[in-house]
Coordinates of C-alpha atoms in Angstrom, one line a residue:
M1 CA 25.4 -57.5 20.9
K2 CA 25.3 -60.9 19.0
Q3 CA 28.3 -59.9 16.8
K4 CA 30.2 -58.8 20.0
M5 CA 29.6 -62.2 21.8
N6 CA 30.6 -64.2 18.6
M7 CA 33.9 -62.0 18.5
G8 CA 34.8 -62.7 22.1
S9 CA 34.0 -66.5 21.7
V10 CA 36.5 -66.5 18.4
I11 CA 39.1 -64.7 20.7
G12 CA 38.5 -67.4 23.5
G13 CA 38.9 -70.3 20.9
I14 CA 42.1 -68.8 19.6
F15 CA 43.5 -68.2 23.1
L16 CA 42.6 -72.0 24.0
T17 CA 44.1 -73.3 20.8
A18 CA 47.4 -71.1 21.6
V19 CA 47.5 -72.7 25.0
I20 CA 47.4 -76.2 23.5
F21 CA 50.2 -75.5 21.0
F22 CA 52.3 -73.9 23.8
N23 CA 51.8 -77.2 25.9
I24 CA 53.0 -79.1 22.9
Y25 CA 56.0 -77.0 22.6
L26 CA 56.8 -77.4 26.2
I27 CA 56.6 -81.3 25.9
I28 CA 59.0 -81.2 22.9
V29 CA 61.5 -78.8 24.5
K30 CA 61.6 -79.7 28.1
S31 CA 60.7 -83.4 27.9
S32 CA 60.7 -84.2 31.5
L33 CA 58.3 -87.1 32.7
V34 CA 56.3 -84.8 35.2
A35 CA 56.0 -81.9 32.5
N36 CA 54.9 -84.6 30.0
L37 CA 52.1 -85.9 32.3
L38 CA 50.9 -82.5 33.2
S39 CA 50.9 -81.2 29.8
V40 CA 48.9 -84.3 28.4
L41 CA 46.4 -83.9 31.2
A42 CA 46.3 -80.2 30.4
I43 CA 45.8 -80.9 26.5
G44 CA 43.1 -83.6 27.3
L45 CA 41.1 -81.3 29.4
L46 CA 41.5 -78.5 26.8
L47 CA 40.5 -80.6 24.0
I48 CA 37.2 -81.6 26.0
I49 CA 36.6 -77.9 26.2
V50 CA 37.9 -76.8 22.7
I51 CA 36.4 -79.3 20.3
P52 CA 32.8 -78.8 21.4
F53 CA 33.5 -75.0 21.4
W54 CA 34.6 -75.1 17.8
V55 CA 31.8 -77.4 16.6
L56 CA 29.2 -75.2 18.3
L57 CA 31.0 -72.0 16.7
I58 CA 31.1 -73.6 13.1
K59 CA 27.3 -74.6 13.5
H60 CA 26.5 -71.1 14.5
N61 CA 28.4 -69.6 11.5
F62 CA 26.5 -71.8 9.2
K63 CA 23.2 -70.9 10.5
S64 CA 23.6 -67.1 10.1

């Protein structure tokens, strides 16, 4: 059970990281002002979620 949850959280983290990189890619390729503002907001929100998530994941892995 514990292993399954950990694996799911890793997949979730990879997915969120991929979304961030996709947003960066859109900024570079599209580079329209509206897309930039939306992407910056999206990246900001994702970083607020992703950074604590990775910190928790790393701490959890060091404990076990």
